[in-house]
Tab-separated table of C-alpha atoms in Angstrom:
chain	number	residue	atom	x	y	z
A	1	MET	CA	27.228	104.290	-29.448
A	2	HIS	CA	27.204	103.875	-26.184
A	3	HIS	CA	24.354	103.589	-23.663
A	4	HIS	CA	24.180	104.690	-19.655
A	5	PRO	CA	24.210	101.180	-18.023
A	6	SER	CA	20.739	101.194	-17.152
A	7	THR	CA	18.989	102.057	-20.469
A	8	ILE	CA	16.650	99.840	-21.727
A	9	GLY	CA	15.413	100.214	-25.266
A	10	PHE	CA	12.134	99.684	-27.265
A	11	PRO	CA	12.364	98.880	-30.902
A	12	ARG	CA	9.172	99.494	-32.768
A	13	GLU	CA	7.336	96.178	-33.309
A	14	THR	CA	7.879	94.799	-36.798
A	15	GLY	CA	5.337	91.847	-37.198
A	16	SER	CA	3.085	91.925	-40.421
A	17	ARG	CA	-0.263	94.133	-39.408
A	18	GLU	CA	1.281	94.195	-35.540
A	19	ARG	CA	-0.719	97.476	-33.647
A	20	ARG	CA	0.110	96.353	-30.050
A	21	THR	CA	2.895	97.919	-28.215
A	22	LEU	CA	4.996	97.403	-24.934
A	23	LEU	CA	5.601	100.758	-24.369
A	24	THR	CA	2.630	102.127	-22.945
A	25	PRO	CA	2.276	105.492	-20.808
A	26	HIS	CA	1.794	103.158	-17.775
A	27	LEU	CA	4.600	101.014	-18.360
A	28	ALA	CA	7.017	103.948	-19.058
A	29	HIS	CA	6.144	105.836	-15.692
A	30	ALA	CA	7.070	102.157	-13.775
A	31	LEU	CA	10.480	101.960	-15.687
A	32	THR	CA	11.415	105.617	-15.258
A	33	ASP	CA	10.385	105.898	-11.936
A	34	ALA	CA	12.353	102.863	-10.831
A	35	GLY	CA	15.631	104.654	-12.187
A	36	PHE	CA	15.988	103.315	-16.076
A	37	ARG	CA	16.116	105.032	-19.212
A	38	LEU	CA	13.818	104.749	-21.893
A	39	VAL	CA	14.821	104.874	-25.552
A	40	ALA	CA	12.570	104.455	-28.249
A	41	GLU	CA	11.868	104.432	-31.996
A	42	PRO	CA	9.134	107.813	-33.035
A	43	GLY	CA	5.588	106.860	-33.420
A	44	ILE	CA	6.098	103.579	-31.127
A	45	GLY	CA	2.603	104.020	-29.997
A	46	ASP	CA	0.854	105.015	-33.291
A	47	GLY	CA	-1.199	101.874	-33.362
A	48	ILE	CA	-2.780	102.418	-30.138
A	49	GLY	CA	-3.104	106.047	-30.326
A	50	VAL	CA	-0.020	107.075	-27.906
A	51	ASN	CA	1.694	109.737	-28.728
A	52	ASP	CA	5.612	110.524	-28.288
A	53	ALA	CA	4.143	113.357	-26.039
A	54	ASP	CA	2.372	110.829	-24.156
A	55	LEU	CA	5.122	108.976	-22.961
A	56	PRO	CA	7.173	112.092	-20.801
A	57	GLY	CA	10.553	110.764	-19.655
A	58	VAL	CA	11.678	108.599	-22.815
A	59	GLU	CA	14.158	109.445	-25.390
A	60	PHE	CA	13.344	109.081	-29.321
A	61	ARG	CA	15.995	107.898	-31.598
A	62	PRO	CA	16.565	105.876	-34.606
A	63	ALA	CA	16.345	102.318	-34.631
A	64	ASP	CA	19.807	101.708	-35.157
A	65	ARG	CA	20.513	103.443	-31.787
A	66	VAL	CA	17.695	101.501	-29.825
A	67	TRP	CA	18.603	98.172	-30.323
A	68	THR	CA	21.755	98.697	-29.233
A	69	ALA	CA	20.561	99.511	-25.533
A	70	PRO	CA	22.026	96.993	-22.913
A	71	LEU	CA	18.357	95.561	-22.589
A	72	VAL	CA	15.602	95.456	-25.448
A	73	LEU	CA	12.181	94.695	-24.501
A	74	ARG	CA	9.205	93.938	-27.045
A	75	TYR	CA	5.869	92.611	-27.155
A	76	LYS	CA	6.411	89.994	-30.101
A	77	PRO	CA	10.101	89.082	-31.190
A	78	GLY	CA	9.041	90.218	-34.478
A	79	PRO	CA	10.904	87.441	-37.302
A	80	PRO	CA	14.165	85.447	-35.930
A	81	THR	CA	16.302	87.540	-38.642
A	82	ASP	CA	15.738	90.780	-35.758
A	83	LEU	CA	18.132	89.081	-33.188
A	84	ALA	CA	20.709	89.822	-35.610
A	85	HIS	CA	20.522	93.179	-34.525
A	86	LEU	CA	21.672	92.153	-31.047
A	87	HIS	CA	25.230	91.286	-29.985
A	88	ARG	CA	26.957	89.328	-26.504
A	89	GLY	CA	26.506	91.071	-23.683
A	90	GLN	CA	23.122	92.438	-24.680
A	91	ALA	CA	19.851	90.986	-23.210
A	92	VAL	CA	16.360	91.024	-24.721
A	93	GLY	CA	12.667	90.348	-23.644
A	94	ALA	CA	9.397	89.418	-25.708
A	95	ILE	CA	6.705	86.756	-25.734
A	96	PHE	CA	8.877	84.566	-27.897
A	97	HIS	CA	6.548	81.526	-27.937
A	98	ALA	CA	9.621	79.888	-29.443
A	99	GLU	CA	9.028	76.497	-29.369
A	100	GLY	CA	6.212	76.724	-31.825
A	101	ASP	CA	9.018	78.297	-34.229
A	102	PRO	CA	11.907	75.899	-35.573
A	103	ASP	CA	13.242	79.336	-37.395
A	104	MET	CA	13.460	81.109	-33.406
A	105	ILE	CA	14.799	78.136	-32.110
A	106	THR	CA	17.894	78.217	-34.688
A	107	ALA	CA	18.287	82.098	-34.421
A	108	LEU	CA	18.546	81.894	-30.734
A	109	ALA	CA	20.830	78.995	-31.000
A	110	GLN	CA	23.173	81.271	-33.012
A	111	SER	CA	22.871	84.350	-31.026
A	112	GLU	CA	24.996	85.071	-28.344
A	113	VAL	CA	22.562	87.159	-26.310
A	114	LYS	CA	20.457	86.581	-23.400
A	115	ALA	CA	16.500	86.211	-23.997
A	116	PHE	CA	13.652	86.119	-21.984
A	117	SER	CA	10.312	84.893	-22.722
A	118	TYR	CA	7.114	86.523	-20.604
A	119	GLU	CA	4.797	83.666	-21.087
A	120	PHE	CA	7.202	81.136	-19.239
A	121	LEU	CA	8.303	83.619	-15.714
A	122	HIS	CA	6.057	81.857	-13.131
A	123	GLU	CA	5.945	82.743	-9.272
A	124	HIS	CA	4.098	81.111	-6.781
A	125	GLY	CA	2.798	78.441	-9.343
A	126	ARG	CA	1.508	81.176	-11.721
A	127	PHE	CA	2.173	82.127	-14.790
A	128	PRO	CA	1.032	86.166	-14.087
A	129	LEU	CA	2.331	87.333	-17.520
A	130	ALA	CA	-0.018	84.809	-19.582
A	131	MET	CA	-3.015	85.839	-17.629
A	132	ALA	CA	-4.147	89.066	-19.820
A	133	GLY	CA	-3.938	87.451	-23.054
A	134	GLY	CA	-5.717	84.879	-21.793
A	135	GLN	CA	-8.684	86.497	-20.506
A	136	ILE	CA	-8.832	88.515	-23.870
A	137	ALA	CA	-8.564	84.815	-25.571
A	138	GLY	CA	-11.155	83.494	-23.591
A	139	VAL	CA	-13.628	86.745	-24.404
A	140	GLN	CA	-13.300	86.245	-27.947
A	141	ALA	CA	-13.734	82.854	-27.711
A	142	VAL	CA	-17.115	83.108	-26.868
A	143	HIS	CA	-17.510	86.102	-29.657
A	144	LEU	CA	-16.380	83.322	-32.750
A	145	GLY	CA	-18.508	80.712	-30.995
A	146	THR	CA	-21.050	83.226	-31.383
A	147	HIS	CA	-20.411	83.970	-34.422
A	148	ALA	CA	-19.894	80.033	-35.806
A	149	LEU	CA	-23.406	79.119	-34.114
A	150	GLN	CA	-25.014	81.352	-36.812
A	151	HIS	CA	-22.808	80.103	-39.935
A	152	PRO	CA	-25.368	78.260	-42.322
A	153	GLN	CA	-24.152	74.639	-41.151
A	154	GLY	CA	-24.542	75.767	-37.556
A	155	ARG	CA	-27.041	75.226	-34.981
A	156	GLY	CA	-28.827	78.522	-35.250
A	157	VAL	CA	-28.883	79.419	-31.719
A	158	LEU	CA	-28.180	82.883	-30.112
A	159	LEU	CA	-25.914	82.593	-27.446
A	160	GLY	CA	-27.679	85.789	-25.904
A	161	GLY	CA	-30.774	85.116	-23.456
A	162	VAL	CA	-34.004	85.875	-25.514
A	163	ASP	CA	-37.409	85.355	-23.998
A	164	GLY	CA	-39.248	82.483	-24.777
A	165	ALA	CA	-36.076	80.463	-26.275
A	166	GLU	CA	-33.864	78.056	-24.323
A	167	PRO	CA	-30.743	79.441	-23.381
A	168	ALA	CA	-27.563	78.073	-25.429
A	169	ARG	CA	-25.631	75.653	-23.416
A	170	VAL	CA	-21.966	75.992	-23.271
A	171	VAL	CA	-19.291	73.428	-22.049
A	172	VAL	CA	-15.649	75.152	-21.704
A	173	ILE	CA	-13.082	72.811	-21.021
A	174	GLY	CA	-10.304	74.032	-18.605
A	175	ASN	CA	-10.421	76.720	-15.805
A	176	GLY	CA	-7.438	78.784	-16.443
A	177	ASN	CA	-7.342	82.335	-17.341
A	178	VAL	CA	-8.807	81.933	-20.872
A	179	GLY	CA	-11.504	79.060	-19.246
A	180	THR	CA	-12.755	81.436	-16.963
A	181	ALA	CA	-12.787	84.586	-18.859
A	182	ALA	CA	-14.993	82.204	-21.485
A	183	ALA	CA	-17.089	81.143	-18.812
A	184	ALA	CA	-17.781	84.173	-16.907
A	185	THR	CA	-18.709	85.858	-20.653
A	186	ALA	CA	-21.156	83.281	-21.966
A	187	ALA	CA	-22.820	83.235	-18.703
A	188	ARG	CA	-23.071	86.864	-18.976
A	189	LEU	CA	-24.594	86.868	-22.282
A	190	GLY	CA	-27.211	84.426	-20.935
A	191	ALA	CA	-25.849	80.827	-21.777
A	192	ASP	CA	-26.172	77.626	-19.130
A	193	VAL	CA	-22.310	76.968	-18.953
A	194	THR	CA	-20.609	74.266	-17.392
A	195	ILE	CA	-16.672	74.735	-16.617
A	196	LEU	CA	-14.755	71.465	-16.482
A	197	THR	CA	-12.150	71.325	-14.419
A	198	ARG	CA	-9.253	68.196	-13.929
A	199	THR	CA	-9.727	67.607	-10.129
A	200	SER	CA	-12.067	67.498	-7.686
A	201	ARG	CA	-9.609	70.206	-5.895
A	202	THR	CA	-9.685	72.598	-8.647
A	203	ALA	CA	-13.389	72.266	-9.263
A	204	ALA	CA	-14.084	73.329	-5.373
A	205	THR	CA	-11.335	75.970	-5.741
A	206	TYR	CA	-13.023	77.636	-8.359
A	207	GLU	CA	-16.721	76.720	-7.430
A	208	ARG	CA	-16.550	79.414	-4.752
A	209	GLN	CA	-15.835	82.289	-7.364
A	210	ALA	CA	-18.027	80.875	-10.070
A	211	PRO	CA	-20.178	83.682	-11.545
A	212	PRO	CA	-23.507	83.000	-11.346
A	213	GLY	CA	-25.179	80.610	-14.202
A	214	VAL	CA	-21.482	78.523	-14.426
A	215	HIS	CA	-21.656	75.545	-13.247
A	216	VAL	CA	-18.470	73.401	-12.353
A	217	ALA	CA	-17.713	69.701	-13.107
A	218	VAL	CA	-14.934	67.480	-13.024
A	219	ASN	CA	-13.600	66.549	-16.319
A	220	THR	CA	-14.383	62.732	-16.377
A	221	PRO	CA	-14.785	60.927	-19.996
A	222	ASP	CA	-18.299	59.610	-19.216
A	223	ARG	CA	-19.031	63.329	-18.041
A	224	LEU	CA	-17.731	65.135	-21.132
A	225	THR	CA	-19.819	62.389	-22.982
A	226	GLU	CA	-22.624	63.631	-21.375
A	227	LEU	CA	-22.247	67.325	-21.786
A	228	LEU	CA	-20.831	67.064	-25.304
A	229	ALA	CA	-24.358	65.573	-26.223
A	230	ASN	CA	-26.452	68.711	-25.303
A	231	ALA	CA	-23.737	71.525	-25.740
A	232	ASP	CA	-24.345	74.312	-28.753
A	233	LEU	CA	-20.868	75.574	-27.851
A	234	VAL	CA	-18.040	73.821	-26.663
A	235	ILE	CA	-14.729	76.126	-25.865
A	236	GLY	CA	-11.240	74.303	-25.581
A	237	ALA	CA	-9.127	76.355	-22.928
A	238	ILE	CA	-6.366	73.865	-22.059
A	239	LEU	CA	-3.166	75.488	-21.229
A	240	ILE	CA	-0.775	72.960	-23.086
A	241	SER	CA	-1.609	71.137	-26.334
A	242	THR	CA	0.932	69.521	-28.069
A	243	HIS	CA	1.925	66.791	-30.276
A	244	THR	CA	1.704	64.392	-27.249
A	245	THR	CA	-1.328	65.627	-25.588
A	246	PRO	CA	-3.976	62.890	-25.737
A	247	PRO	CA	-7.210	63.554	-27.905
A	248	MET	CA	-10.006	64.532	-25.500
A	249	ILE	CA	-12.651	64.748	-28.005
A	250	THR	CA	-12.548	62.341	-31.182
A	251	ARG	CA	-14.461	61.596	-34.204
A	252	ALA	CA	-16.932	59.017	-31.884
A	253	HIS	CA	-18.163	62.056	-29.896
A	254	LEU	CA	-18.975	64.190	-32.560
A	255	ALA	CA	-21.252	61.542	-33.953
A	256	THR	CA	-22.856	61.931	-30.331
A	257	MET	CA	-23.092	65.744	-30.749
A	258	ARG	CA	-26.221	68.037	-32.148
A	259	PRO	CA	-25.706	68.743	-36.155
A	260	GLY	CA	-24.325	72.629	-36.166
A	261	ALA	CA	-22.800	72.534	-32.631
A	262	VAL	CA	-19.637	74.446	-32.519
A	263	ILE	CA	-15.924	73.462	-31.256
A	264	VAL	CA	-13.745	76.258	-30.336
A	265	ASP	CA	-9.910	75.688	-30.029
A	266	ALA	CA	-9.311	78.512	-27.975
A	267	THR	CA	-5.598	78.006	-26.838
A	268	CYS	CA	-4.565	76.323	-30.182
A	269	GLY	CA	-1.032	74.142	-29.078
A	270	TYR	CA	0.922	72.499	-31.698
A	271	GLY	CA	0.052	69.297	-33.576
A	272	ASP	CA	-3.672	67.475	-33.001
A	273	GLY	CA	-3.460	68.125	-29.280
A	274	TYR	CA	-6.776	67.288	-27.115
A	275	LEU	CA	-9.300	68.789	-30.194
A	276	PRO	CA	-7.912	66.591	-33.283
A	277	THR	CA	-10.639	67.043	-35.387
A	278	ALA	CA	-10.336	70.820	-35.104
A	279	GLY	CA	-7.389	70.135	-38.357
A	280	PRO	CA	-4.575	72.926	-38.528
A	281	VAL	CA	-4.723	76.813	-37.359
A	282	GLN	CA	-7.458	78.746	-39.482
A	283	ASN	CA	-6.527	82.282	-40.226
A	284	SER	CA	-8.418	85.216	-39.000
A	285	GLY	CA	-11.417	85.531	-41.380
A	286	ASP	CA	-11.484	81.903	-42.552
A	287	PRO	CA	-14.930	80.240	-42.590
A	288	PRO	CA	-14.883	77.510	-40.041
A	289	ARG	CA	-14.316	74.025	-40.858
A	290	VAL	CA	-17.256	71.526	-40.939
A	291	VAL	CA	-16.304	67.938	-39.803
A	292	ASP	CA	-19.014	65.562	-39.792
A	293	GLY	CA	-21.653	68.207	-39.054
A	294	ILE	CA	-19.916	70.022	-36.494
A	295	VAL	CA	-18.378	73.521	-36.692
A	296	HIS	CA	-14.834	73.747	-35.850
A	297	VAL	CA	-12.834	77.256	-35.287
A	298	LYS	CA	-9.226	77.134	-34.637
A	299	VAL	CA	-7.497	80.857	-34.556
A	300	ASP	CA	-4.810	81.585	-32.144
A	301	VAL	CA	-3.572	85.240	-33.440
A	302	LEU	CA	-6.685	86.530	-30.765
A	303	PRO	CA	-5.251	89.186	-28.695
A	304	ARG	CA	-3.493	90.638	-31.888
A	305	LEU	CA	-7.009	91.252	-33.288
A	306	VAL	CA	-7.616	93.994	-30.337
A	307	PRO	CA	-4.418	95.963	-30.385
A	308	MET	CA	-5.811	98.831	-27.831
A	309	THR	CA	-7.012	96.201	-25.263
A	310	ALA	CA	-4.265	94.179	-25.648
A	311	SER	CA	-1.482	96.437	-24.814
A	312	HIS	CA	-2.905	98.355	-22.132
A	313	ALA	CA	-4.082	95.157	-20.314
A	314	TYR	CA	-0.432	93.379	-21.065
A	315	THR	CA	1.178	96.494	-19.568
A	316	ARG	CA	-0.459	96.582	-16.317
A	317	ALA	CA	0.046	93.289	-15.323
A	318	ALA	CA	3.351	93.129	-17.115
A	319	ALA	CA	5.028	96.392	-15.537
A	320	PRO	CA	5.933	95.384	-12.042
A	321	TYR	CA	7.495	92.039	-13.585
A	322	LEU	CA	9.603	94.084	-16.415
A	323	VAL	CA	10.626	96.521	-13.722
A	324	ARG	CA	11.935	93.241	-11.960
A	325	LEU	CA	13.737	91.883	-15.269
A	326	ALA	CA	15.225	94.955	-15.931
A	327	ARG	CA	16.863	95.185	-12.178
A	328	HIS	CA	17.960	91.564	-12.522
A	329	VAL	CA	19.627	91.927	-16.096
A	330	LEU	CA	20.928	95.511	-15.395
A	331	HIS	CA	21.475	95.715	-11.969
A	332	GLY	CA	22.606	92.163	-11.192
A	333	VAL	CA	19.801	91.480	-8.510
A	334	LYS	CA	18.643	88.036	-8.046
A	335	ASP	CA	15.440	87.270	-8.872
A	336	PRO	CA	14.134	83.354	-9.292
A	337	GLY	CA	10.840	84.892	-10.801
A	338	ALA	CA	12.247	86.889	-13.637
A	339	GLU	CA	14.996	84.036	-14.277
A	340	SER	CA	12.525	81.825	-14.609
A	341	ALA	CA	11.619	83.321	-17.921
A	342	LEU	CA	15.059	82.780	-19.518
A	343	ILE	CA	15.188	80.859	-22.639
A	344	ALA	CA	18.566	81.620	-24.179
A	345	ASP	CA	21.974	82.045	-23.194
A	346	LYS	CA	24.867	82.807	-25.110
A	347	GLY	CA	23.594	80.362	-28.121
A	348	ALA	CA	22.581	77.756	-25.160
A	349	LEU	CA	18.627	76.900	-25.264
A	350	VAL	CA	18.373	76.782	-21.222
A	351	HIS	CA	14.763	76.419	-20.762
A	352	PRO	CA	13.457	72.617	-21.026
A	353	VAL	CA	10.664	73.256	-22.825
A	354	VAL	CA	12.397	75.006	-25.541
A	355	ARG	CA	15.038	72.621	-25.626
A	356	GLU	CA	12.522	69.697	-25.415
A	357	HIS	CA	10.748	70.662	-28.947
A	358	ALA	CA	14.150	71.773	-30.177
A	359	ASP	CA	15.309	68.301	-29.980
A	360	ARG	CA	11.880	67.177	-31.479
A	361	TYR	CA	12.516	69.607	-34.746
A	362	GLN	CA	15.923	67.839	-34.986
A	363	ALA	CA	15.117	64.635	-34.763
A	364	GLY	CA	12.467	65.351	-37.665
A	365	ALA	CA	14.842	66.935	-39.741
A	366	ALA	CA	17.359	63.648	-39.356
A	367	ALA	CA	14.557	61.343	-39.924
């Protein structure tokens, strides 16, 4: 079962209804051009119409053979039990989001492998492997909001511009990948958009590249209250929202809003977060939750719903970083960017965010 030391394995994804794949033709070329050997399960690209013949240079083998490669790369990690396929000395990469998954944290702590989580990879103050998913979520947040405004209890406002009708008013909280994509999408549809940034410095930076129809303001409690009173659609796009994030929109705010206005939580953190009235995460296709006459949408599987777009956009952005990760793991190349994505090593949780959540779950279990 021995592989060449430069081999990367790509097992098929195992999530239910998961059609995305990491092994697109673009990524296959990037890795083979860099000198790596690729083994994959047959049919790995079926979900997005990529045939095995579209992946030249890839060797197709049964799953048990693929899982023994020194480095295994996936899109999502699959269920925690998938880690049992791996042994000490191997490394695995995926979008783990382990901090939200106590079972995955336990499995990582029991596993002897090196695990890298792409969403934590950061360099030059940015998280480049969160960008494609963030952009998709931002566009979809506008689609979801557009739909919710047409809910029987929604405001009944069309987001697109129509002659003789006032444009819809949209407020976007946060100007990261999700927020900027949401603002640009709503503006293209003809809405009057205000995007709220955390500081005047971020406001000034974003203002220079803001698309037409997007106003920029600093998010102060007074400015937010004023904007909420006139908004048709509010999109929450703050990157990290957990049990300890203070509420930004409260029930008191809902009373000041227009009946049927819509709040979309586009980034769905853990716990109540900054949009506590949105409640727990909803399943895709669930009706929105109406609280005090305000329509709430909180759905977090967004890129999974567009597997074709997500797979191609993600791997195009990720390819240079995955080449670097492979060089780091398989060739021992020192790379602080790649190393920043390490979450577990020989059973130790080494990333502070994952460790903090592990401690929280343990305290909860002990309580």
